[in-house]
């Protein structure tokens, strides 16, 4: 049985995103609204839920200072 790598990240592999990465995700989605959340999750090696949560707070993430460590 082959695991669908686009929708299911590897188990026990956690990747926390930094603020700058969340800002980048939101900017990519803003510039390319047709991109799928699953594609972003694969690109950033994180769960779809993580991408979804970042995008739901996109106003915040797009306005953060890039020198911020959050």
XYZ file of C-alpha atoms in Angstrom:
70
model
C 0.000 0.000 0.000
C 1.407 3.398 -1.019
C 0.919 6.360 1.267
C -0.371 9.537 -0.353
C 2.466 11.939 0.471
C 0.560 15.029 -0.643
C -2.189 14.727 1.947
C -0.520 12.745 4.730
C 2.796 13.944 6.155
C 5.125 11.319 7.598
C 4.100 10.224 11.081
C 6.197 11.387 14.026
C 7.848 14.010 11.842
C 7.045 17.406 13.252
C 8.071 20.651 11.662
C 7.219 23.867 13.441
C 7.035 26.874 11.167
C 8.704 30.150 12.056
C 6.983 33.479 11.510
C 8.964 34.204 8.373
C 7.859 30.879 6.878
C 4.222 31.616 7.729
C 4.595 35.011 6.073
C 6.054 33.318 2.989
C 3.150 30.841 2.884
C 0.620 33.666 3.051
C 2.448 35.639 0.360
C 2.582 32.612 -1.951
C -1.158 32.036 -1.493
C -1.889 35.735 -2.056
C 0.170 35.780 -5.272
C -1.200 32.427 -6.471
C -4.734 31.894 -5.081
C -5.215 28.678 -7.059
C -2.392 26.841 -5.260
C -3.677 23.976 -3.127
C -3.084 23.881 0.614
C -1.762 20.337 0.196
C 0.899 21.613 -2.221
C 2.024 24.206 0.318
C 2.086 21.569 3.060
C 4.330 19.375 0.935
C 6.596 22.285 0.006
C 7.022 23.368 3.639
C 7.040 19.797 5.001
C 4.219 20.329 7.464
C 0.610 19.325 8.030
C -2.260 20.728 5.999
C -3.807 21.982 9.255
C -0.675 24.049 9.941
C -0.982 25.736 6.546
C -4.698 26.295 7.058
C -4.135 27.938 10.449
C -1.416 30.179 9.021
C -3.656 31.259 6.152
C -6.566 31.979 8.488
C -4.290 34.499 10.232
C -2.767 35.837 7.021
C -3.427 39.497 7.882
C -1.195 39.096 10.927
C 1.551 37.104 9.199
C 1.750 39.377 6.150
C 2.351 42.365 8.432
C 5.074 40.947 10.674
C 8.564 42.395 10.649
C 10.916 40.055 8.793
C 13.590 40.533 11.451
C 11.182 39.185 14.072
C 12.107 35.857 15.643
C 8.519 34.607 16.126
